[in-house]
Amino acid sequence: EIPLKYGATNDGKRQDPAMQKFRDNRLGAFIHWGLYAIPGGEWNGKVYGGAAEWLKSWAKVPADEWLKLMDQWNPTKFDAKKWAKMAKEMGAKYVKITTKHHEGFCLWPSKYSKYTVANTPYKKDVLGEMVKAYNDEGIDVHFYFSVMDWSHPDYRYSIKSEEDSIAFSRFLEFTDNQLKELATRYPTVKDFWFDGTWDASIKKNGWWTAHAEQMLKEMLPGVTINSRLRADDNGKRHFDSNGRLMGDYESGYERRLPDPVKDLKVTQWDWEACMTIPENQWGYHKDWSLSYVKTPIEVIDRIVHAVSMGGNMVVNFGPQADGDFRPEEKALATAIGKWMHRYGEAVYACDYAGFDKQDWGYYTRGKNGEVYMIVFNQPYSERLVVKTPKGISVEKAALLGTGEEMNVVETARNEYNISIPEKSPDEPYVIRLKVRAAK
Ligand SMILES: C#C[C@@H]1N[C@@H](C)[C@@H](O)[C@H]1O
């Protein structure tokens, strides 16, 4: 054991009600909204294919020039109630909102920065409107917060001098003030998802990351904090120098997922993945033809993949500068919602089932021990192979929705063929298994 002052604070998965709710929510939506939505990936007539919220970096725009975009921040079509209805229709149980992305523009009227919605033509506290609207729909709100802040003169990528150290101390105090401000103004927030924490300056200040976690947990009992905030005494991130997860859930799966066979270690801790619909666009980009755009079924596959390994999935939306969503995102939210309305029983409050992965799709397990088969790939054999863990047998199999009983044929010890539905649903479908543990 390496002695640590700023290492992991949880011993295993948190089991308190707030963490249970985080876990049971399973499906979230990300909202990436900021000044970057205005240029939408284009600067001085050139369209950049990189992530739109990083346009300032791709086009090498000086901070003071970039922040002039505030003069154009006027989302006249913004309607928080409509946004909340869209999330509700999608079946998202929580929404993660970029309170401040790397650009430093705050969606709330922070008194610690002049780069906020208060100093734009729109003036209004859009974050406050969103928090109320989502909460009114019974949707939890999580705050994304970028520690790296391109607008702040005291931010440092690394600490190379006494001057750097003094400036960065001022920056960390500024950051503390903004975090306390967010926790005080919006006390119904359930989670802080930190980003922009990969620089040497943060890794050198692991103490601060531990302090920030503790400060928020004292202010908001039950609040969850992602592992990406955390660095330990030695600058180790996410997992401390003793291999223990810091924060309350692992948050490294950004646009990627653990392998269902090789990466089963992730079932030992809570984790949350997040994904974009195009290959890599979080903020609004005007031209989605520049990369592959996932279909609704490909998004649903990723949602189920995460839950089948005991994780959450957050699907990203990048609202337009005018406060409306692009048609593709509205259509996606509707399609996901239709599927979740029919088959959400196999997702919400479900977890890793402990069955070996099969080619036809994924397993999840409900709280009452029922096992769900979520079928994405219909086999030509018309038989769905199920291999149960030792001592577990399959008693019954029924199609979710119609209740149609599937034939269950034992083909070998702990091996079964489950028949496919008489009339194949024209979408990924779910079979609920009744399993029995040998006495
Ligand atoms: C890199 C990076 C950031 N992390 C994702 C969640 C987006 O916010 C992207 O800009």
Coordinates of N, CA and C and ligand atoms in Angstrom, one line a residue, residues 30 32 51 53-54 98 101-102 144 193 195 198 228 254 274 282, ligand 1:
F30 N -26.6 14.5 -22.6 CA -25.6 15.5 -22.4 C -26.1 16.7 -23.2
H32 N -24.4 20.0 -24.6 CA -23.2 20.9 -24.8 C -23.6 22.1 -25.5
A51 N -13.9 18.8 -33.3 CA -15.0 19.0 -32.4 C -15.4 20.5 -32.4
E53 N -16.8 22.4 -30.3 CA -16.6 23.2 -29.1 C -15.1 23.5 -28.9
W54 N -14.3 22.9 -29.7 CA -12.8 23.2 -29.7 C -12.4 24.1 -30.8
T98 N -23.5 21.5 -19.7 CA -22.2 22.2 -19.6 C -22.4 23.6 -19.0
H101 N -17.8 25.4 -20.4 CA -16.9 24.5 -21.1 C -15.5 25.2 -21.2
H102 N -14.5 24.6 -21.9 CA -13.1 25.1 -21.9 C -13.1 26.6 -22.2
Y144 N -21.9 19.6 -15.8 CA -20.5 19.4 -16.4 C -19.8 20.7 -16.1
W193 N -19.7 16.7 -13.0 CA -18.9 15.9 -14.0 C -17.8 16.9 -14.5
D195 N -14.4 18.1 -16.3 CA -13.6 17.8 -17.5 C -12.4 18.8 -17.5
W198 N -6.8 17.3 -17.4 CA -5.6 16.4 -17.8 C -4.3 17.1 -17.7
R228 N -12.9 11.7 -13.2 CA -12.1 12.6 -14.1 C -11.6 13.8 -13.3
E254 N -15.3 7.9 -22.9 CA -15.8 9.0 -23.7 C -15.7 8.6 -25.2
C274 N -20.1 8.3 -22.1 CA -20.8 9.4 -22.8 C -20.4 9.3 -24.3
W282 N -19.5 17.5 -30.0 CA -20.2 17.6 -28.7 C -21.0 18.9 -28.9
Ligands
LIG1 C1 -11.8 16.6 -25.0 C2 -12.8 16.8 -24.6 C3 -14.1 17.2 -24.1 N1 -14.7 16.1 -23.4 C4 -16.1 15.9 -23.9 C5 -17.1 15.4 -22.9 C6 -16.4 17.2 -24.6 O1 -16.8 18.2 -23.6 C7 -15.1 17.5 -25.2 O2 -15.0 18.9 -25.7

